[in-house]
mmCIF file of C-alpha atoms in Angstrom:
data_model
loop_
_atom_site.group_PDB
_atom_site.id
_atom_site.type_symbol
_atom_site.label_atom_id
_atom_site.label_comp_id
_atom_site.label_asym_id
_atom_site.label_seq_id
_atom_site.Cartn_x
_atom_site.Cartn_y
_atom_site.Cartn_z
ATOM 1 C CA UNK Q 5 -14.870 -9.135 12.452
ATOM 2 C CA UNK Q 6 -18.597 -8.944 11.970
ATOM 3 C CA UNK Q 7 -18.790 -10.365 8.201
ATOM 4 C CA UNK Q 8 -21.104 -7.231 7.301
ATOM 5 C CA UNK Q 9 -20.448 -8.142 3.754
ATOM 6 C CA UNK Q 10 -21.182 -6.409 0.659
ATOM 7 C CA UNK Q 11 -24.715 -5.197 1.987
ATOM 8 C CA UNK Q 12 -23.073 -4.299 4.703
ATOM 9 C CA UNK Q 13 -20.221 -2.269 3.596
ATOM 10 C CA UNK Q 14 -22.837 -0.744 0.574
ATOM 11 C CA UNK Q 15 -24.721 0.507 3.942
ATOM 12 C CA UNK Q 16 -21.583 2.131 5.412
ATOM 13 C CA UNK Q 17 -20.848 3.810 2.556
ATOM 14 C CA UNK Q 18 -24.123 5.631 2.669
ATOM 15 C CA UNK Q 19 -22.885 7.104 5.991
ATOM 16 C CA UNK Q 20 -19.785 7.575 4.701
ATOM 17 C CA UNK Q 21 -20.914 10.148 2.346
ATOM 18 C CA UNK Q 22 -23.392 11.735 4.678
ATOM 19 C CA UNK Q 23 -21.272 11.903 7.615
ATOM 20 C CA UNK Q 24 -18.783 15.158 7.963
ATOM 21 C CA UNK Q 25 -17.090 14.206 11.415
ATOM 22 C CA UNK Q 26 -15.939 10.489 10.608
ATOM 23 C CA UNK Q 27 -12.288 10.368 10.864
ATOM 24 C CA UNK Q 28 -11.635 6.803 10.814
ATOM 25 C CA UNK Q 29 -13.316 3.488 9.858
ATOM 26 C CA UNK Q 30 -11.514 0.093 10.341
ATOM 27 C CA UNK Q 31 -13.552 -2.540 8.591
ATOM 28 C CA UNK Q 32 -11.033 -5.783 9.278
ATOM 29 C CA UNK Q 33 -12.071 -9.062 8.145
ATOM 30 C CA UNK Q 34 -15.400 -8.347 7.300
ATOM 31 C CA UNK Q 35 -15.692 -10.259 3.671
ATOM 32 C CA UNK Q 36 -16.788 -6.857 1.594
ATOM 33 C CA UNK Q 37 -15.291 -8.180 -1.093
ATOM 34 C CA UNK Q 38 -14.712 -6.486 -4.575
ATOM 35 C CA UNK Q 39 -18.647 -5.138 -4.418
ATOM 36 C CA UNK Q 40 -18.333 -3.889 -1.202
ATOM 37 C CA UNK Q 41 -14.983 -1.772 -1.409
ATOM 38 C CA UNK Q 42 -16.401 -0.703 -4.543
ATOM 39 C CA UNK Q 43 -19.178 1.122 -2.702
ATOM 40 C CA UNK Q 44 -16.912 2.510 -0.249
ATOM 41 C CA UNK Q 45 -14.278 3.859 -3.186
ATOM 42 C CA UNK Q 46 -18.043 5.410 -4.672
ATOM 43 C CA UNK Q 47 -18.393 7.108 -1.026
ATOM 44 C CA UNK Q 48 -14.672 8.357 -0.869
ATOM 45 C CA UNK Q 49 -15.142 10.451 -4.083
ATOM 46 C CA UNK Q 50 -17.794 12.857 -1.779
ATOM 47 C CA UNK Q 51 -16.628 12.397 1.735
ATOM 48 C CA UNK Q 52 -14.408 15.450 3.068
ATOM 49 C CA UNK Q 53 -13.559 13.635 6.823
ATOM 50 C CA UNK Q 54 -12.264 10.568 6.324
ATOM 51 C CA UNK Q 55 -8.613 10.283 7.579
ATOM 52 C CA UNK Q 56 -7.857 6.466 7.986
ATOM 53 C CA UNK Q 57 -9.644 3.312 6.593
ATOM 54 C CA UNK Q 58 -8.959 -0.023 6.920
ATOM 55 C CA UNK Q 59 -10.094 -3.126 4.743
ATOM 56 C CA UNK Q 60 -7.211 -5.379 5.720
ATOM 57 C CA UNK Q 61 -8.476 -9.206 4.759
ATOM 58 C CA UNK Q 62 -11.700 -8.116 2.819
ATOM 59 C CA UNK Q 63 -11.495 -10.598 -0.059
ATOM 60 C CA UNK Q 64 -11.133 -7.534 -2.566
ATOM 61 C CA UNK Q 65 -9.512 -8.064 -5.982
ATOM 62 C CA UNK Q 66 -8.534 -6.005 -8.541
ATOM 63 C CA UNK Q 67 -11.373 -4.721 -9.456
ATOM 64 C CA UNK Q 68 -12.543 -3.505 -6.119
ATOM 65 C CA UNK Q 69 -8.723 -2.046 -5.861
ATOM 66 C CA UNK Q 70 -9.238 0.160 -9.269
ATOM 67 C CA UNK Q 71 -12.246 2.002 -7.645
ATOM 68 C CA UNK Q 72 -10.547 2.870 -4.622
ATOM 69 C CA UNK Q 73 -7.712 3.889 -6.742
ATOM 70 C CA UNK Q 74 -9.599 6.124 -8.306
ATOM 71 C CA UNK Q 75 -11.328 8.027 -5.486
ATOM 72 C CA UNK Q 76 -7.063 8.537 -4.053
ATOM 73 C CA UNK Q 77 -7.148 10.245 -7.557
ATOM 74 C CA UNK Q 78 -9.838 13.102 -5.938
ATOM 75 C CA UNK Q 79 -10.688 12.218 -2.648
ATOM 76 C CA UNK Q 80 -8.442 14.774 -0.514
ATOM 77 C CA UNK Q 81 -8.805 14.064 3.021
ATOM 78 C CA UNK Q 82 -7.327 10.078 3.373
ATOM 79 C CA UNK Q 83 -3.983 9.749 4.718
ATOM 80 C CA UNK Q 84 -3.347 6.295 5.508
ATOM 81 C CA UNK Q 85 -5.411 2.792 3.644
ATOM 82 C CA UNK Q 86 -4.638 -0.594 4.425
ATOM 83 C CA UNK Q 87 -5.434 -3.246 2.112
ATOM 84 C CA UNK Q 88 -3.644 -6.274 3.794
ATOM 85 C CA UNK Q 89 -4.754 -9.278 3.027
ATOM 86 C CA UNK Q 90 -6.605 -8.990 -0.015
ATOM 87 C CA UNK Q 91 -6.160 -10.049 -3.754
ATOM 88 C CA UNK Q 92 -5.325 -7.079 -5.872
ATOM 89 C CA UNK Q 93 -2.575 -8.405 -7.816
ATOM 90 C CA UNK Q 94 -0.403 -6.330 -10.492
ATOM 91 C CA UNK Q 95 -3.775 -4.798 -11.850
ATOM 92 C CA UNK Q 96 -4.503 -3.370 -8.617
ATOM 93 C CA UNK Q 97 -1.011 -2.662 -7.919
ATOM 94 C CA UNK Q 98 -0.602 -0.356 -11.129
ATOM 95 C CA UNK Q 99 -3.931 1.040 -10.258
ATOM 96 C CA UNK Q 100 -3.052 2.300 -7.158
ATOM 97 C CA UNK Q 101 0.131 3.534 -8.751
ATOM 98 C CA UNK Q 102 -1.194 5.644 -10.941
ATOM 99 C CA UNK Q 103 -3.425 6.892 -8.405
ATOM 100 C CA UNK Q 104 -0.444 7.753 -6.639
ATOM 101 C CA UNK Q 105 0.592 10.515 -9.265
ATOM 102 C CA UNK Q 106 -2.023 12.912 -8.765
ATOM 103 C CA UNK Q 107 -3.101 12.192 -4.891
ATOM 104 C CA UNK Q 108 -1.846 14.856 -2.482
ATOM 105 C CA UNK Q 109 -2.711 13.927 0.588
ATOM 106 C CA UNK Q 110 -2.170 9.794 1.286
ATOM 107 C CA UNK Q 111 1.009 8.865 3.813
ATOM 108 C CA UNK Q 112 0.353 5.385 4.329
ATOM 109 C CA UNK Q 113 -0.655 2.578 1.656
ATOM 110 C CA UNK Q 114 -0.522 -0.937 3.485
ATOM 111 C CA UNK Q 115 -0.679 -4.339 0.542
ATOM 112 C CA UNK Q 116 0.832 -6.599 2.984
ATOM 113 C CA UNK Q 117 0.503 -9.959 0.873
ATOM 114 C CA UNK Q 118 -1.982 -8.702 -2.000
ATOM 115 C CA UNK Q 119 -0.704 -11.584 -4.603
ATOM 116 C CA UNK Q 120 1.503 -8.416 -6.122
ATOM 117 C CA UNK Q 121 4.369 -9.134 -8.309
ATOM 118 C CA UNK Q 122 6.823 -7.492 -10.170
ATOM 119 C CA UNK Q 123 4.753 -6.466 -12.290
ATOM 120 C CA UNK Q 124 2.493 -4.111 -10.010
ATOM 121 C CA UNK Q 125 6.333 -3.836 -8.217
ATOM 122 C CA UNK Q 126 7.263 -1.481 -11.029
ATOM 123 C CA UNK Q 127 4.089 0.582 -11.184
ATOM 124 C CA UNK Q 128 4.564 1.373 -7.612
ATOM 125 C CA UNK Q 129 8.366 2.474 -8.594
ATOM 126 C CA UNK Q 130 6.907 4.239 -10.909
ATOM 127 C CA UNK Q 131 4.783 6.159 -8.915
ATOM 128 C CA UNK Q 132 7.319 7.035 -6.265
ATOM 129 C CA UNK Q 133 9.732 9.013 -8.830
ATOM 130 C CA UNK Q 134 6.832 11.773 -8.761
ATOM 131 C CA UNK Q 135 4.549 11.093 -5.648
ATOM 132 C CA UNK Q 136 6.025 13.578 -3.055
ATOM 133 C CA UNK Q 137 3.848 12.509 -0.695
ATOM 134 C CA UNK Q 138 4.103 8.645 0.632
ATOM 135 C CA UNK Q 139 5.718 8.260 3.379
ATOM 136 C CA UNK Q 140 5.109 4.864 4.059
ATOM 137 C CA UNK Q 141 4.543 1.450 1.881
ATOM 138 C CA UNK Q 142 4.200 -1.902 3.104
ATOM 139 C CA UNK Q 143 4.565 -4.519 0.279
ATOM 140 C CA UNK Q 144 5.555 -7.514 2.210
ATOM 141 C CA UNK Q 145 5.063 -10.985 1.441
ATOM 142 C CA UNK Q 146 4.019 -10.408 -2.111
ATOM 143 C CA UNK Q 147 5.948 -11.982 -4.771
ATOM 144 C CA UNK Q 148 8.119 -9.701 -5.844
ATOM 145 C CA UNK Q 149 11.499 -10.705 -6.530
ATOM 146 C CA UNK Q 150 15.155 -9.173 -5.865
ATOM 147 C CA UNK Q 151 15.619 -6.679 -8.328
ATOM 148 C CA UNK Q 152 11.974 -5.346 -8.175
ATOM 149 C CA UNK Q 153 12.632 -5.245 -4.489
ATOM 150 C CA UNK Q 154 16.183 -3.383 -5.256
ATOM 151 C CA UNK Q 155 14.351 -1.349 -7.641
ATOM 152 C CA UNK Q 156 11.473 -0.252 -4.878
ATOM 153 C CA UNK Q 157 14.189 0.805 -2.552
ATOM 154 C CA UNK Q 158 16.156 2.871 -4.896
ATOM 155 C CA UNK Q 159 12.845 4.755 -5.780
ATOM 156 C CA UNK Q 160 12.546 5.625 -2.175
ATOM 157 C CA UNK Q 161 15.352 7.910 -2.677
ATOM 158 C CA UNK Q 162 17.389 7.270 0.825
ATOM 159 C CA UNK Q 163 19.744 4.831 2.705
ATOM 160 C CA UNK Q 164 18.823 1.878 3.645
ATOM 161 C CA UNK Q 165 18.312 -0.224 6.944
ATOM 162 C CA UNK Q 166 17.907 -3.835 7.022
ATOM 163 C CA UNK Q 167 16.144 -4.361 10.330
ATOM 164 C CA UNK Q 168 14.321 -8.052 11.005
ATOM 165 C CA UNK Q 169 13.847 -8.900 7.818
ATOM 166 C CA UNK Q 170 12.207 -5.213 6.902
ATOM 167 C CA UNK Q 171 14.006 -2.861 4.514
ATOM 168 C CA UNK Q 172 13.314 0.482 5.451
ATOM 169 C CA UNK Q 173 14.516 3.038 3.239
ATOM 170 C CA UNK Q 174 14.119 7.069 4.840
ATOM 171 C CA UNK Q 175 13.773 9.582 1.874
ATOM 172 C CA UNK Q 176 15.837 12.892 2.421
ATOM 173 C CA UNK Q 177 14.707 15.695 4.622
ATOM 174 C CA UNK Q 178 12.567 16.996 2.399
ATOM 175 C CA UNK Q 179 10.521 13.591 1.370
ATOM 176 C CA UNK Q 180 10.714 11.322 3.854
ATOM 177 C CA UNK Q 181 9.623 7.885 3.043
ATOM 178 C CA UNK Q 182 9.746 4.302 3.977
ATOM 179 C CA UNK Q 183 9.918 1.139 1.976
ATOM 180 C CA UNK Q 184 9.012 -2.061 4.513
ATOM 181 C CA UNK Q 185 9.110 -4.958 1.902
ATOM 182 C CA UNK Q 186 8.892 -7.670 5.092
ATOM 183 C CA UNK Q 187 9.650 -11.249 3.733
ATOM 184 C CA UNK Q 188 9.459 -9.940 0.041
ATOM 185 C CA UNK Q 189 10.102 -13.442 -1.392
ATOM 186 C CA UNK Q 190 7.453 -16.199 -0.743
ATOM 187 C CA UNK Q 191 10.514 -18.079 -0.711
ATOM 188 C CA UNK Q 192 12.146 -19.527 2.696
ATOM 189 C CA UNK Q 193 14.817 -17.957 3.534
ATOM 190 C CA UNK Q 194 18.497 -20.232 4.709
ATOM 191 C CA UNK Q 195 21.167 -19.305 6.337
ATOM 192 C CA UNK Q 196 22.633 -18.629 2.267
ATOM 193 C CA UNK Q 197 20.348 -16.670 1.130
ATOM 194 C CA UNK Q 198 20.525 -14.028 4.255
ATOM 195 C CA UNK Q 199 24.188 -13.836 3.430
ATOM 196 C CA UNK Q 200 23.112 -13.306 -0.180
ATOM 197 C CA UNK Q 201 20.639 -10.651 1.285
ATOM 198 C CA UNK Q 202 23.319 -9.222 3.235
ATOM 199 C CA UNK Q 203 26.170 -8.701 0.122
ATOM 200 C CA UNK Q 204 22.428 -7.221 -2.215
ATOM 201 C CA UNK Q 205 21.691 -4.471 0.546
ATOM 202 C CA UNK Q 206 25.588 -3.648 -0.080
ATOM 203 C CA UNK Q 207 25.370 -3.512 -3.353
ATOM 204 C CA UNK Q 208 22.601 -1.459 -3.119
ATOM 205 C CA UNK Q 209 24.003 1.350 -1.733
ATOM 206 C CA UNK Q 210 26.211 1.699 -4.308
ATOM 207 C CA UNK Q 211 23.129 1.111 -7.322
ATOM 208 C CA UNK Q 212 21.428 3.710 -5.975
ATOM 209 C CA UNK Q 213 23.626 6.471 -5.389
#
């Protein structure tokens, strides 16, 4: 919560790259914007440490999203990234997607309420019919409808578990994963539409048998 900013981020980045020990850098709410995650996807093509990085509420759009897409397309040490709280929208969405299909080493991808539709829904669906590797992706509060929700869970490849308004869906044995798609719908929820919820996670299990 320092505001370091796009200088301020471009300055990290320079240490990013030098530095061989850094395992984890949490950068929350520091207004890096698209410029400054830009300079710290640039630093993630070269740095071999890196384990865990953190740019929840950063103001970064699409743009900054498709250059940390591509360094998860050669970068080989990052396991988990949260991007909460930005703006990457569907472009940033199917970036990250497609990034997904060559990474090897990411667990955890956090776009808690990234303005993400169905759109960038499907490019993440996409991506989990051949990423082996996710094992966790947090898409709440986007707006991504029913059947892109439906369609997320059935990608995940496992039964599902509707627990306080998450849907968690464990991947077999051999590829575990979990969907969290917390308060999917912008939409307020009534007492009807949990019912309505509650017949779709049924119906589910049978869609995606």
């Amino acid at each position: 919560f320092n505001r370091i900013g796009a200088k301020g981020a471009s300055a990290i980045a320079t240490a990013i790259v030098a530095s061989p020990t850094l395992e984890t850098l949490s950068l929350r709410n520091n207004s890096v914007g698209d410029e400054g995650a830009s300079a710290i996807g640039v630093a993630l093509l070269s740095n071999t440490s890196l384990k865990s990085l953190d740019l929840w509420a950063n103001s970064i759009g699409g743009d900054g999203g498709k250059v940390l897409a591509n360094a998860l397309t050669q970068n080989s040490t990052l396991t988990t990234l949260q991007l909460g709280y930005n703006s990457i929208g569907d472009s940033g969405a199917d970036e990250l997607a497609s990034s997904l299909a060559r990474n090897t080493q990411l667990t955890s991808l956090h776009l808690f309420d990234n303005g993400i539709g169905n759109e960038g829904a499907y490019a993440l669906v996409r991506a989990l019919t051949s990423n082996r590797i996710l094992t966790s992706l947090h898409v709440g509060r986007n707006s991504i409808d029913e059947d892109a929700a439906t369609a997320l869970r059935c990608a995940a490849r496992g039964n599902l578990d509707l627990d306080h308004g998450s849907f968690k869906s464990p991947r077999p044995p051999d590829r575990q994963q979990s969907v969290e798609l917390r308060s999917h719908s912008r939409l307020s929820q009534s007492a009807d539409a949990s019912a309505s919820a509650s017949a779709s996670v049924a119906a589910d299990a049978v869609l995606c048998v």
